[in-house]
Short mmCIF file of C-alpha atoms in Angstrom, two decimals:
data_model
loop_
_atom_site.label_atom_id
_atom_site.label_comp_id
_atom_site.label_asym_id
_atom_site.label_seq_id
_atom_site.Cartn_x
_atom_site.Cartn_y
_atom_site.Cartn_z
CA UNK A 1 -81.08 45.45 70.06
CA UNK A 2 -78.74 44.34 72.85
CA UNK A 3 -80.08 41.48 74.96
CA UNK A 4 -78.32 40.50 78.19
CA UNK A 5 -79.58 37.13 79.29
CA UNK A 6 -78.72 33.49 79.89
CA UNK A 7 -77.78 31.04 77.17
CA UNK A 8 -81.10 29.22 77.57
CA UNK A 9 -83.16 32.37 77.05
CA UNK A 10 -80.95 33.41 74.14
CA UNK A 11 -81.67 30.02 72.55
CA UNK A 12 -85.41 30.54 73.06
CA UNK A 13 -85.19 33.98 71.45
CA UNK A 14 -83.39 32.54 68.43
CA UNK A 15 -86.00 29.79 68.12
CA UNK A 16 -88.78 32.40 68.22
CA UNK A 17 -87.17 34.46 65.44
CA UNK A 18 -86.75 31.37 63.25
CA UNK A 19 -90.58 31.14 63.22
CA UNK A 20 -91.18 27.43 63.96
CA UNK A 21 -94.79 26.33 63.61
CA UNK A 22 -94.54 23.43 66.06
CA UNK A 23 -92.69 22.95 69.35
CA UNK A 24 -92.64 19.77 71.42
CA UNK A 25 -91.49 20.22 75.00
CA UNK A 26 -90.35 18.16 77.95
CA UNK A 27 -88.36 19.76 80.81
CA UNK A 28 -84.96 18.55 81.93
CA UNK A 29 -82.28 20.43 83.88
CA UNK A 30 -80.46 22.53 82.67
CA UNK A 31 -82.50 22.91 79.47
CA UNK A 32 -85.91 23.52 81.10
CA UNK A 33 -85.73 27.31 80.77
CA UNK A 34 -85.71 27.02 76.96
CA UNK A 35 -89.05 25.23 76.75
CA UNK A 36 -90.49 27.37 79.55
CA UNK A 37 -89.57 30.55 77.70
CA UNK A 38 -90.91 29.34 74.35
CA UNK A 39 -94.14 28.35 76.15
CA UNK A 40 -94.43 31.91 77.47
CA UNK A 41 -93.88 33.25 73.94
CA UNK A 42 -96.62 31.06 72.52
CA UNK A 43 -98.99 32.00 75.36
CA UNK A 44 -98.36 35.73 74.90
CA UNK A 45 -98.69 35.61 71.13
CA UNK A 46 -95.05 36.52 70.50
CA UNK A 47 -94.63 33.17 68.75
CA UNK A 48 -97.30 31.75 66.47
CA UNK A 49 -96.76 28.03 66.96
CA UNK A 50 -98.48 24.89 68.16
CA UNK A 51 -96.98 23.97 71.54
CA UNK A 52 -97.24 20.34 72.67
CA UNK A 53 -96.33 19.16 76.18
CA UNK A 54 -95.43 15.48 76.16
CA UNK A 55 -94.65 12.81 78.73
CA UNK A 56 -90.98 12.19 77.87
CA UNK A 57 -88.09 13.27 75.69
CA UNK A 58 -88.65 10.23 73.48
CA UNK A 59 -92.20 11.45 72.88
CA UNK A 60 -90.94 14.99 72.20
CA UNK A 61 -88.79 13.77 69.35
CA UNK A 62 -91.55 11.48 68.03
CA UNK A 63 -93.91 14.48 67.98
CA UNK A 64 -91.36 16.67 66.20
CA UNK A 65 -90.73 13.96 63.60
CA UNK A 66 -94.46 13.68 62.94
CA UNK A 67 -94.88 17.46 62.65
CA UNK A 68 -91.80 17.89 60.43
CA UNK A 69 -93.13 15.19 58.12
CA UNK A 70 -96.13 17.43 57.38
CA UNK A 71 -93.75 20.00 55.92
CA UNK A 72 -93.55 22.60 58.70
CA UNK A 73 -90.63 24.08 60.65
CA UNK A 74 -90.19 22.54 64.11
CA UNK A 75 -88.16 23.01 67.30
CA UNK A 76 -87.37 21.19 70.52
CA UNK A 77 -84.67 21.12 73.19
CA UNK A 78 -83.24 18.58 75.60
CA UNK A 79 -80.20 17.55 77.62
CA UNK A 80 -78.26 14.55 78.91
CA UNK A 81 -80.51 11.60 79.84
CA UNK A 82 -83.27 13.17 77.77
CA UNK A 83 -81.10 13.08 74.66
CA UNK A 84 -80.16 9.49 75.46
CA UNK A 85 -83.86 8.58 75.72
CA UNK A 86 -84.40 10.07 72.24
CA UNK A 87 -81.71 7.85 70.70
CA UNK A 88 -84.00 5.54 68.70
CA UNK A 89 -85.94 8.45 67.22
CA UNK A 90 -82.80 10.45 66.37
CA UNK A 91 -82.01 7.75 63.81
CA UNK A 92 -85.58 7.93 62.53
CA UNK A 93 -85.41 11.71 62.10
CA UNK A 94 -82.12 11.58 60.20
CA UNK A 95 -83.02 8.72 57.87
CA UNK A 96 -86.37 10.40 57.18
CA UNK A 97 -84.37 13.46 56.02
CA UNK A 98 -86.31 15.86 58.22
CA UNK A 99 -84.77 19.34 58.69
CA UNK A 100 -85.39 19.48 62.45
CA UNK A 101 -83.39 21.83 64.68
CA UNK A 102 -82.89 20.85 68.32
CA UNK A 103 -80.90 22.51 71.09
CA UNK A 104 -79.03 20.22 73.46
CA UNK A 105 -77.58 21.67 76.64
CA UNK A 106 -74.53 19.49 77.26
CA UNK A 107 -74.77 17.74 80.62
CA UNK A 108 -73.14 14.65 82.14
CA UNK A 109 -74.78 11.26 81.90
CA UNK A 110 -75.47 9.24 85.06
CA UNK A 111 -74.80 7.45 87.24
CA UNK A 112 -73.60 9.05 89.47
CA UNK A 113 -76.31 11.65 89.09
CA UNK A 114 -74.76 14.84 87.76
CA UNK A 115 -76.34 17.96 86.25
CA UNK A 116 -73.19 19.80 85.18
CA UNK A 117 -71.35 20.28 81.89
CA UNK A 118 -70.04 17.30 79.94
CA UNK A 119 -70.21 16.68 76.19
CA UNK A 120 -70.59 12.90 76.42
CA UNK A 121 -74.36 13.18 75.89
CA UNK A 122 -74.24 14.68 72.39
CA UNK A 123 -71.03 12.96 71.31
CA UNK A 124 -72.52 9.57 72.16
CA UNK A 125 -75.11 10.39 69.43
CA UNK A 126 -72.51 11.24 66.78
CA UNK A 127 -73.43 8.34 64.48
CA UNK A 128 -77.18 9.00 64.35
CA UNK A 129 -76.95 11.15 61.21
CA UNK A 130 -77.47 14.52 62.93
CA UNK A 131 -75.29 17.50 62.10
CA UNK A 132 -73.70 18.72 65.35
CA UNK A 133 -72.73 22.35 66.10
CA UNK A 134 -71.01 23.58 69.29
CA UNK A 135 -71.14 27.13 70.73
CA UNK A 136 -68.74 29.05 72.96
CA UNK A 137 -70.75 32.18 73.84
CA UNK A 138 -74.24 33.66 73.78
CA UNK A 139 -73.91 35.38 70.41
CA UNK A 140 -72.88 32.10 68.85
CA UNK A 141 -75.87 30.33 70.41
CA UNK A 142 -78.22 32.81 68.76
CA UNK A 143 -76.43 32.83 65.42
CA UNK A 144 -75.98 29.05 65.23
CA UNK A 145 -79.68 28.30 65.75
CA UNK A 146 -80.68 30.64 62.91
CA UNK A 147 -77.90 29.29 60.68
CA UNK A 148 -78.85 25.70 61.59
CA UNK A 149 -82.33 26.07 60.09
CA UNK A 150 -80.87 27.50 56.90
CA UNK A 151 -78.43 24.58 56.65
CA UNK A 152 -80.93 21.81 57.52
CA UNK A 153 -83.45 22.99 54.93
CA UNK A 154 -81.08 23.10 51.94
CA UNK A 155 -82.27 20.83 49.15
CA UNK A 156 -79.07 18.77 49.02
CA UNK A 157 -78.74 18.53 52.82
CA UNK A 158 -82.20 17.83 54.32
CA UNK A 159 -80.84 16.61 57.65
CA UNK A 160 -81.52 17.45 61.30
CA UNK A 161 -79.17 19.73 63.26
CA UNK A 162 -78.27 19.61 66.95
CA UNK A 163 -76.99 22.90 68.43
CA UNK A 164 -74.99 22.26 71.61
CA UNK A 165 -73.73 24.41 74.47
CA UNK A 166 -72.39 23.65 77.95
CA UNK A 167 -74.59 23.35 81.02
CA UNK A 168 -74.70 26.24 83.52
CA UNK A 169 -71.44 27.88 82.42
CA UNK A 170 -73.41 28.91 79.33
CA UNK A 171 -77.04 27.87 79.87
CA UNK A 172 -77.43 29.84 83.12
CA UNK A 173 -74.83 32.58 82.66
CA UNK A 174 -75.96 35.98 81.40
CA UNK A 175 -74.16 37.27 78.33
CA UNK A 176 -74.68 40.26 76.02
CA UNK A 177 -76.04 39.39 72.58
CA UNK A 178 -76.89 41.64 69.68
CA UNK A 179 -80.28 40.66 68.26
CA UNK A 180 -80.92 41.62 64.61
CA UNK A 181 -84.25 42.89 63.34
CA UNK A 182 -86.81 40.21 62.47
CA UNK A 183 -86.67 41.39 58.85
CA UNK A 184 -82.96 40.50 58.71
CA UNK A 185 -83.65 36.97 60.01
CA UNK A 186 -86.55 36.57 57.58
CA UNK A 187 -84.39 37.60 54.62
CA UNK A 188 -81.77 35.04 55.63
CA UNK A 189 -84.28 32.33 56.57
CA UNK A 190 -87.30 32.37 54.26
CA UNK A 191 -90.36 30.16 54.90
CA UNK A 192 -89.71 26.44 54.65
CA UNK A 193 -90.45 24.85 51.28
CA UNK A 194 -90.42 21.09 51.98
CA UNK A 195 -89.20 18.71 49.30
CA UNK A 196 -91.86 16.24 50.43
CA UNK A 197 -94.55 16.02 53.07
CA UNK A 198 -97.44 13.91 54.27
CA UNK A 199 -100.48 15.14 52.38
CA UNK A 200 -103.88 13.35 52.28
CA UNK A 201 -104.49 14.81 48.82
CA UNK A 202 -101.18 13.49 47.51
CA UNK A 203 -100.46 10.30 49.49
CA UNK A 204 -96.93 8.93 49.78
CA UNK A 205 -95.37 6.07 51.72
CA UNK A 206 -93.39 7.37 54.68
CA UNK A 207 -90.67 5.28 56.36
CA UNK A 208 -92.09 1.95 55.27
CA UNK A 209 -90.28 -1.39 55.08
CA UNK A 210 -87.45 -1.16 52.54
CA UNK A 211 -85.73 -4.04 50.67
CA UNK A 212 -82.05 -4.76 51.14
CA UNK A 213 -81.26 -3.54 47.64
CA UNK A 214 -82.26 0.05 48.51
CA UNK A 215 -81.35 0.46 52.17
CA UNK A 216 -77.64 0.96 51.57
CA UNK A 217 -78.42 3.59 48.95
CA UNK A 218 -80.48 5.49 51.55
CA UNK A 219 -77.61 5.40 54.02
CA UNK A 220 -75.19 6.61 51.34
CA UNK A 221 -77.54 9.43 50.45
CA UNK A 222 -77.69 10.58 54.09
CA UNK A 223 -73.89 10.42 54.28
CA UNK A 224 -73.64 12.57 51.17
CA UNK A 225 -76.16 15.02 52.62
CA UNK A 226 -73.92 15.59 55.63
CA UNK A 227 -70.89 16.06 53.40
CA UNK A 228 -72.91 18.64 51.48
CA UNK A 229 -73.67 20.34 54.80
CA UNK A 230 -69.96 20.63 55.49
CA UNK A 231 -69.42 22.22 52.08
CA UNK A 232 -72.30 24.71 52.52
CA UNK A 233 -71.68 25.73 56.14
CA UNK A 234 -68.82 28.23 55.53
CA UNK A 235 -70.89 30.04 52.89
CA UNK A 236 -73.91 30.19 55.22
CA UNK A 237 -71.74 31.66 57.97
CA UNK A 238 -70.25 34.24 55.61
CA UNK A 239 -73.71 35.28 54.43
CA UNK A 240 -74.92 35.70 58.01
CA UNK A 241 -71.81 37.76 58.77
CA UNK A 242 -72.49 40.01 55.78
CA UNK A 243 -76.01 40.71 57.11
CA UNK A 244 -75.20 41.11 60.80
CA UNK A 245 -71.47 41.61 61.25
CA UNK A 246 -71.34 38.66 63.65
CA UNK A 247 -68.41 36.36 62.82
CA UNK A 248 -67.37 33.17 64.57
CA UNK A 249 -65.62 31.27 61.78
CA UNK A 250 -66.96 28.47 59.61
CA UNK A 251 -66.30 24.80 60.32
CA UNK A 252 -63.69 25.94 62.84
CA UNK A 253 -62.50 29.19 64.34
CA UNK A 254 -58.74 29.72 64.00
CA UNK A 255 -56.80 31.95 66.40
CA UNK A 256 -53.09 32.76 65.96
CA UNK A 257 -52.53 29.73 63.73
CA UNK A 258 -50.47 31.37 60.97
CA UNK A 259 -47.06 30.84 62.61
CA UNK A 260 -48.12 28.38 65.32
CA UNK A 261 -45.96 25.37 66.09
CA UNK A 262 -48.46 24.00 68.62
CA UNK A 263 -52.24 24.16 68.23
CA UNK A 264 -54.79 23.73 71.01
CA UNK A 265 -58.01 22.05 69.85
CA UNK A 266 -61.13 22.74 71.89
CA UNK A 267 -64.91 22.77 71.54
CA UNK A 268 -67.80 24.47 73.33
CA UNK A 269 -67.14 26.64 76.38
CA UNK A 270 -63.56 25.36 76.53
CA UNK A 271 -62.94 27.42 73.39
CA UNK A 272 -63.24 30.67 75.35
CA UNK A 273 -60.69 29.54 77.97
CA UNK A 274 -58.39 28.20 75.24
CA UNK A 275 -58.40 31.62 73.55
CA UNK A 276 -57.07 33.19 76.77
CA UNK A 277 -54.54 30.37 77.17
CA UNK A 278 -53.17 31.04 73.70
CA UNK A 279 -52.75 34.74 74.52
CA UNK A 280 -50.95 33.86 77.76
CA UNK A 281 -48.61 31.38 76.06
CA UNK A 282 -47.87 33.87 73.28
CA UNK A 283 -46.82 36.41 75.91
CA UNK A 284 -44.30 33.82 77.11
CA UNK A 285 -42.86 33.64 73.59
CA UNK A 286 -44.42 30.29 72.68
CA UNK A 287 -45.88 29.90 69.19
CA UNK A 288 -49.26 28.46 70.10
CA UNK A 289 -52.58 28.78 68.24
CA UNK A 290 -56.16 27.60 68.70
CA UNK A 291 -58.58 25.70 66.50
CA UNK A 292 -62.04 25.78 68.04
CA UNK A 293 -64.41 23.29 66.44
CA UNK A 294 -67.83 24.73 65.53
CA UNK A 295 -69.08 21.80 63.42
CA UNK A 296 -68.10 18.46 64.91
CA UNK A 297 -70.28 16.25 62.73
CA UNK A 298 -69.49 16.01 59.93
CA UNK A 299 -65.93 16.31 61.19
CA UNK A 300 -63.90 19.20 59.69
CA UNK A 301 -60.98 16.99 58.71
CA UNK A 302 -59.92 19.19 55.78
CA UNK A 303 -59.38 22.17 58.10
CA UNK A 304 -56.97 20.16 60.22
CA UNK A 305 -55.16 18.59 57.28
CA UNK A 306 -54.58 22.06 55.86
CA UNK A 307 -53.02 23.13 59.17
CA UNK A 308 -51.08 19.92 59.86
CA UNK A 309 -47.70 20.39 58.09
CA UNK A 310 -45.40 19.61 60.98
CA UNK A 311 -47.53 21.22 63.70
CA UNK A 312 -48.33 19.50 66.98
CA UNK A 313 -51.85 19.37 68.42
CA UNK A 314 -53.08 19.39 72.03
CA UNK A 315 -56.75 18.34 72.26
CA UNK A 316 -58.79 19.17 75.35
CA UNK A 317 -61.82 16.83 75.50
CA UNK A 318 -64.80 17.33 77.83
CA UNK A 319 -65.89 13.76 77.16
CA UNK A 320 -64.61 10.22 77.21
CA UNK A 321 -65.35 7.19 75.06
CA UNK A 322 -64.63 4.44 77.58
CA UNK A 323 -61.84 2.20 76.36
CA UNK A 324 -60.71 4.72 73.73
CA UNK A 325 -60.27 8.12 75.36
CA UNK A 326 -61.25 11.59 74.24
CA UNK A 327 -63.62 11.54 71.28
CA UNK A 328 -62.36 14.70 69.56
CA UNK A 329 -58.79 13.49 70.00
CA UNK A 330 -59.68 10.13 68.44
CA UNK A 331 -61.39 11.84 65.48
CA UNK A 332 -58.42 14.14 64.94
CA UNK A 333 -55.92 11.29 65.04
CA UNK A 334 -57.98 9.50 62.40
CA UNK A 335 -58.11 12.63 60.22
CA UNK A 336 -54.33 13.08 60.46
CA UNK A 337 -53.36 9.41 60.19
CA UNK A 338 -51.25 10.15 57.10
CA UNK A 339 -49.51 13.12 58.73
CA UNK A 340 -46.91 11.38 60.86
CA UNK A 341 -45.11 14.66 61.51
CA UNK A 342 -48.20 16.06 63.29
CA UNK A 343 -48.61 14.25 66.63
CA UNK A 344 -51.85 14.63 68.58
CA UNK A 345 -51.77 14.78 72.38
CA UNK A 346 -55.06 14.15 74.15
CA UNK A 347 -56.21 15.52 77.52
CA UNK A 348 -59.54 14.63 79.15
CA UNK A 349 -60.71 17.35 81.50
CA UNK A 350 -63.76 18.94 83.06
CA UNK A 351 -66.02 15.89 83.07
CA UNK A 352 -69.16 16.34 85.14
CA UNK A 353 -68.64 20.11 85.25
CA UNK A 354 -65.22 20.23 86.91
CA UNK A 355 -63.80 23.72 86.33
CA UNK A 356 -61.03 24.00 83.73
CA UNK A 357 -59.34 27.39 83.38
CA UNK A 358 -56.94 28.88 80.90
CA UNK A 359 -54.16 28.16 83.43
CA UNK A 360 -55.03 24.46 83.23
CA UNK A 361 -54.83 24.61 79.44
CA UNK A 362 -51.46 26.34 79.61
CA UNK A 363 -50.33 23.48 81.85
CA UNK A 364 -51.54 20.88 79.33
CA UNK A 365 -49.61 22.53 76.50
CA UNK A 366 -46.47 22.77 78.62
CA UNK A 367 -46.77 19.12 79.65
CA UNK A 368 -46.97 18.09 75.99
CA UNK A 369 -44.10 20.40 75.04
CA UNK A 370 -41.93 18.88 77.77
CA UNK A 371 -42.54 15.36 76.43
CA UNK A 372 -44.50 14.31 79.50
CA UNK A 373 -47.85 13.58 77.84
CA UNK A 374 -48.87 9.97 77.26
CA UNK A 375 -51.47 8.63 74.80
CA UNK A 376 -54.38 9.71 77.03
CA UNK A 377 -53.94 12.17 79.90
CA UNK A 378 -56.57 12.79 82.58
CA UNK A 379 -56.23 16.32 83.91
CA UNK A 380 -56.99 17.36 87.49
CA UNK A 381 -58.28 14.07 88.92
CA UNK A 382 -58.95 13.94 92.65
CA UNK A 383 -56.25 12.02 94.54
#
């Protein structure tokens, strides 16, 4: 079935087909359509789930944590300030090893008040223990949500997953998506079999006080769970591709990288523009490729180390860690710290929804090629 709809409604459709039994909802622009659509599905009987309206995003995550702890599949969605309000409970969900899936529609953080695309909201949560996936089109939104449940629920992962896509340019833009039969999704994503759950007939202690001697072991175990997620993700993507034919790459998507001397690194909606930029630069005779990050956390450092070998990287960040610069650029420099022959040039662009086109990205690459790029470049600032 071909569905032509917005990214938000595509996300709601994917959530429905994953068969969650509990949804906690609080509206926030530009995510609101997701929880509105899932509410309609529950009301109409299309989705057999308990739907709870709460008073804040913090409460939404608390409710999802409580429901997931009973051993059922859960779903919620948020954005921007709502994700920031959840911060405390994001740690709780991860350390409790709950396989929650949440959609976050990337939106700028205030002040000033801004409702447009910016990845600073999710990237500011990168150390909470959540796996983070980033999408560049509607098909990937649908696929990634289904794949996220499969990944989160693996026995040696058992960690929450945040599926991210850019505000308005994806959340409110209609795109064609091929929707598989429910039987295909069910074969790929069988019913959840929890490793543990709250059960009055078999009582356990849940998230109690823990002595110093065991806390570090818990943190190490969560760390290892995310590393396991990175190892499993390519296989999960290949299996989904074998069932549906939809392919977006594994940890990263590589475009024209085989003979590339320069590689553009992008994430989210920027990946689509970067793909066009690479084609344009190739037509000019420049050996440029693209690595689009699908899984940011855990960071796909091995993919970049494999590609390093004398290549130069131009990172386009739709975020900024104040006092450091672009977050993806910083992560990549860390991953390639032993590859001195592979410099990384960082550009910060598109914050707060400012438009960034493939022509801008061509300009960034040319600026780096001409030796005119400093440690951190801000692209397209108002004079």
